[in-house]
Amino acid sequence: MATPLFSQQPRRGGPGAGRAGGSIAGSLVEFKAGRLFRDGQTNWVRPDPRRGICFARKEDDGLLRFCWKDRQAGSQVEEELIVFPGDVYLEKVQQTSGRVYVLKFRSSSQRLFFWLQEADADSDKALIHRVNAILGAGSEDDDEEEEDEEEGDEEGGRLDDSTPAMLRRQGSREAEVLSRHREQSALAQENPALHGNTL
């Protein structure tokens, strides 16, 4: 006998895909995707046949993480990256007719490839837009602000330099400069003779 609490099965994929509050506790966004691994010699990618799930969440330390895990193997996260808002984004790979996307980093040449496994291929574009909005802004609430900013003001549709999106971009640039400075400082500490007093 079905009770109101259990009368409906939870939906997976379809219109609810990519939304917060899915199967991963605390996730800002999640979507079904497998991984692809690039061969360094040929630059071809080969698929990992497992069924996976990608998700982004903020931990107690306030840092945003992009994760991948096998959906059937349990709760063990196999790929976990700490990402800074605005540093990473998903982009469709144009050299294939499949549903292959690459996670690119603006601060490095690192690339991770995924193939979407969501049932509704027609909603891929909206899903990736949502994922990129969260990765770019760092939270779900910032996604709504970005949509408002894209519309512009009522008079001329222009955005001035004080909009939150512009401030986030400036913050992202500052984070990149800070990251490079930290790398240089670490290298200088490891081998002061090479770097002299350049810092």
Short mmCIF file of C-alpha atoms in Angstrom, two decimals:
data_model
loop_
_atom_site.label_atom_id
_atom_site.label_comp_id
_atom_site.label_asym_id
_atom_site.label_seq_id
_atom_site.Cartn_x
_atom_site.Cartn_y
_atom_site.Cartn_z
CA MET A 1 0.00 0.00 0.00
CA ALA A 2 1.40 3.38 -1.03
CA THR A 3 1.35 6.22 1.41
CA PRO A 4 1.52 9.87 0.32
CA LEU A 5 5.15 9.95 1.40
CA PHE A 6 6.16 7.07 -0.87
CA SER A 7 3.56 7.26 -3.60
CA GLN A 8 5.89 8.84 -6.14
CA GLN A 9 9.30 7.62 -7.21
CA PRO A 10 12.04 10.25 -7.23
CA ARG A 11 12.82 11.44 -10.74
CA ARG A 12 16.30 11.00 -12.08
CA GLY A 13 17.48 12.78 -15.22
CA GLY A 14 14.94 14.62 -17.36
CA PRO A 15 13.67 18.03 -16.35
CA GLY A 16 15.03 17.84 -12.82
CA ALA A 17 18.58 17.05 -13.89
CA GLY A 18 21.26 19.45 -12.84
CA ARG A 19 19.27 20.94 -9.99
CA ALA A 20 20.26 21.26 -6.39
CA GLY A 21 18.84 18.87 -3.85
CA GLY A 22 19.45 15.73 -5.90
CA SER A 23 20.93 12.47 -4.72
CA ILE A 24 24.17 14.02 -3.38
CA ALA A 25 23.77 15.73 -0.01
CA GLY A 26 24.80 19.37 -0.12
CA SER A 27 25.31 19.51 -3.87
CA LEU A 28 24.71 22.81 -5.64
CA VAL A 29 24.34 21.02 -8.97
CA GLU A 30 24.75 17.46 -10.18
CA PHE A 31 24.48 15.56 -13.45
CA LYS A 32 25.09 12.05 -14.73
CA ALA A 33 28.34 11.78 -16.67
CA GLY A 34 31.10 9.33 -17.41
CA ARG A 35 34.77 10.21 -17.64
CA LEU A 36 37.05 10.15 -20.65
CA PHE A 37 40.81 9.82 -20.39
CA ARG A 38 43.15 11.51 -22.88
CA ASP A 39 46.11 9.60 -24.27
CA GLY A 40 49.08 11.96 -24.00
CA GLN A 41 50.75 10.61 -27.15
CA THR A 42 47.81 10.57 -29.56
CA ASN A 43 45.51 13.17 -27.93
CA TRP A 44 42.60 10.77 -28.46
CA VAL A 45 40.23 10.17 -25.57
CA ARG A 46 38.94 6.81 -24.41
CA PRO A 47 35.78 6.41 -22.35
CA ASP A 48 35.54 4.98 -18.88
CA PRO A 49 32.48 2.69 -19.29
CA ARG A 50 31.24 3.21 -15.73
CA ARG A 51 28.12 5.21 -14.92
CA GLY A 52 29.14 8.30 -13.04
CA ILE A 53 27.84 11.47 -11.51
CA CYS A 54 29.47 14.90 -11.41
CA PHE A 55 28.53 17.38 -8.73
CA ALA A 56 29.65 20.67 -7.23
CA ARG A 57 29.34 21.49 -3.56
CA LYS A 58 30.72 23.83 -0.95
CA GLU A 59 32.31 22.20 2.06
CA ASP A 60 32.48 23.52 5.63
CA ASP A 61 35.76 25.26 4.78
CA GLY A 62 33.87 27.42 2.27
CA LEU A 63 35.73 26.05 -0.75
CA LEU A 64 33.89 24.93 -3.87
CA ARG A 65 34.61 21.39 -5.02
CA PHE A 66 33.88 19.72 -8.35
CA CYS A 67 33.62 15.95 -7.90
CA TRP A 68 33.05 12.76 -9.86
CA LYS A 69 32.13 9.35 -8.54
CA ASP A 70 30.87 6.01 -9.82
CA ARG A 71 27.10 5.88 -9.30
CA GLN A 72 27.07 2.14 -8.74
CA ALA A 73 30.15 1.72 -6.55
CA GLY A 74 28.85 3.57 -3.52
CA SER A 75 29.80 6.86 -2.00
CA GLN A 76 33.56 6.89 -2.73
CA VAL A 77 34.47 10.10 -4.61
CA GLU A 78 37.18 9.28 -7.16
CA GLU A 79 37.86 12.78 -8.49
CA GLU A 80 37.68 15.84 -6.25
CA LEU A 81 38.98 19.22 -7.35
CA ILE A 82 39.00 22.40 -5.32
CA VAL A 83 37.93 25.07 -7.79
CA PHE A 84 37.89 28.81 -7.46
CA PRO A 85 34.84 30.68 -8.74
CA GLY A 86 35.39 31.77 -12.31
CA ASP A 87 38.46 29.56 -12.84
CA VAL A 88 36.72 26.54 -14.40
CA TYR A 89 34.00 26.01 -16.96
CA LEU A 90 32.47 23.20 -19.02
CA GLU A 91 32.56 23.47 -22.80
CA LYS A 92 31.23 21.18 -25.53
CA VAL A 93 33.93 19.43 -27.55
CA GLN A 94 33.26 20.42 -31.15
CA GLN A 95 35.39 17.65 -32.70
CA THR A 96 32.76 15.03 -31.89
CA SER A 97 29.09 14.50 -32.60
CA GLY A 98 28.62 12.97 -29.15
CA ARG A 99 27.76 14.55 -25.83
CA VAL A 100 31.37 15.14 -24.81
CA TYR A 101 32.33 18.11 -22.64
CA VAL A 102 35.66 19.32 -21.33
CA LEU A 103 36.21 20.97 -17.95
CA LYS A 104 38.77 23.71 -18.62
CA PHE A 105 40.80 25.74 -16.17
CA ARG A 106 41.63 29.36 -16.91
CA SER A 107 44.63 29.28 -14.53
CA SER A 108 46.25 26.16 -16.01
CA SER A 109 46.25 23.85 -19.02
CA GLN A 110 44.51 21.06 -17.08
CA ARG A 111 41.58 19.46 -18.94
CA LEU A 112 39.09 16.83 -17.76
CA PHE A 113 36.70 15.19 -20.21
CA PHE A 114 33.19 13.92 -19.49
CA TRP A 115 30.41 12.37 -21.56
CA LEU A 116 26.90 13.19 -20.46
CA GLN A 117 24.68 10.30 -19.41
CA GLU A 118 21.50 12.25 -18.65
CA ALA A 119 18.45 10.77 -20.36
CA ASP A 120 17.31 14.04 -21.94
CA ALA A 121 19.94 15.15 -24.46
CA ASP A 122 17.77 18.12 -25.44
CA SER A 123 18.42 19.78 -22.07
CA ASP A 124 22.24 19.54 -22.27
CA LYS A 125 22.70 23.20 -23.16
CA ALA A 126 20.58 24.41 -20.22
CA LEU A 127 22.32 21.97 -17.86
CA ILE A 128 25.80 23.11 -18.88
CA HIS A 129 24.73 26.76 -18.58
CA ARG A 130 23.56 26.07 -15.02
CA VAL A 131 26.76 24.20 -14.12
CA ASN A 132 28.89 27.02 -15.52
CA ALA A 133 26.86 29.61 -13.65
CA ILE A 134 27.51 27.79 -10.37
CA LEU A 135 31.19 27.17 -11.13
CA GLY A 136 31.60 30.78 -12.19
CA ALA A 137 29.77 32.29 -9.27
CA GLY A 138 30.43 29.72 -6.57
CA SER A 139 26.84 29.45 -5.33
CA GLU A 140 23.33 28.86 -6.50
CA ASP A 141 22.10 32.34 -5.53
CA ASP A 142 24.71 34.05 -7.71
CA ASP A 143 23.24 32.27 -10.75
CA GLU A 144 20.01 34.24 -10.40
CA GLU A 145 21.95 37.50 -10.04
CA GLU A 146 23.84 36.79 -13.27
CA GLU A 147 20.60 36.26 -15.19
CA ASP A 148 19.32 39.62 -13.92
CA GLU A 149 22.59 41.31 -14.88
CA GLU A 150 22.52 39.92 -18.41
CA GLU A 151 19.20 41.66 -18.97
CA GLY A 152 20.86 45.04 -18.19
CA ASP A 153 19.11 48.13 -16.91
CA GLU A 154 15.75 49.29 -18.22
CA GLU A 155 17.00 52.39 -20.05
CA GLY A 156 19.80 51.26 -22.32
CA GLY A 157 20.57 47.63 -21.52
CA ARG A 158 24.09 48.59 -20.43
CA LEU A 159 25.93 47.23 -17.46
CA ASP A 160 28.33 49.45 -15.58
CA ASP A 161 31.60 48.32 -14.01
CA SER A 162 30.06 48.07 -10.54
CA THR A 163 27.77 45.13 -11.32
CA PRO A 164 28.31 41.96 -9.26
CA ALA A 165 29.31 40.02 -12.41
CA MET A 166 32.04 42.55 -13.19
CA LEU A 167 33.23 42.46 -9.59
CA ARG A 168 33.36 38.64 -9.70
CA ARG A 169 35.46 38.77 -12.88
CA GLN A 170 37.82 41.24 -11.24
CA GLY A 171 37.98 38.98 -8.16
CA SER A 172 38.78 36.01 -10.41
CA ARG A 173 41.66 37.92 -11.99
CA GLU A 174 42.93 38.85 -8.54
CA ALA A 175 42.70 35.21 -7.44
CA GLU A 176 44.71 34.18 -10.51
CA VAL A 177 47.42 36.77 -9.76
CA LEU A 178 47.51 35.67 -6.12
CA SER A 179 47.79 32.03 -7.17
CA ARG A 180 50.71 32.81 -9.49
CA HIS A 181 52.38 34.83 -6.73
CA ARG A 182 52.05 31.91 -4.32
CA GLU A 183 53.58 29.55 -6.90
CA GLN A 184 56.51 31.90 -7.43
CA SER A 185 56.98 32.29 -3.68
CA ALA A 186 56.97 28.53 -3.19
CA LEU A 187 59.52 28.08 -5.97
CA ALA A 188 61.70 30.82 -4.49
CA GLN A 189 61.63 29.14 -1.08
CA GLU A 190 62.59 25.80 -2.63
CA ASN A 191 65.53 27.21 -4.56
CA PRO A 192 66.46 30.80 -3.59
CA ALA A 193 69.60 30.78 -5.79
CA LEU A 194 67.52 30.53 -8.98
CA HIS A 195 65.15 33.34 -8.16
CA GLY A 196 67.42 35.70 -6.24
CA ASN A 197 65.59 38.72 -4.88
CA THR A 198 62.95 38.97 -7.64
CA LEU A 199 60.09 38.73 -5.19
#
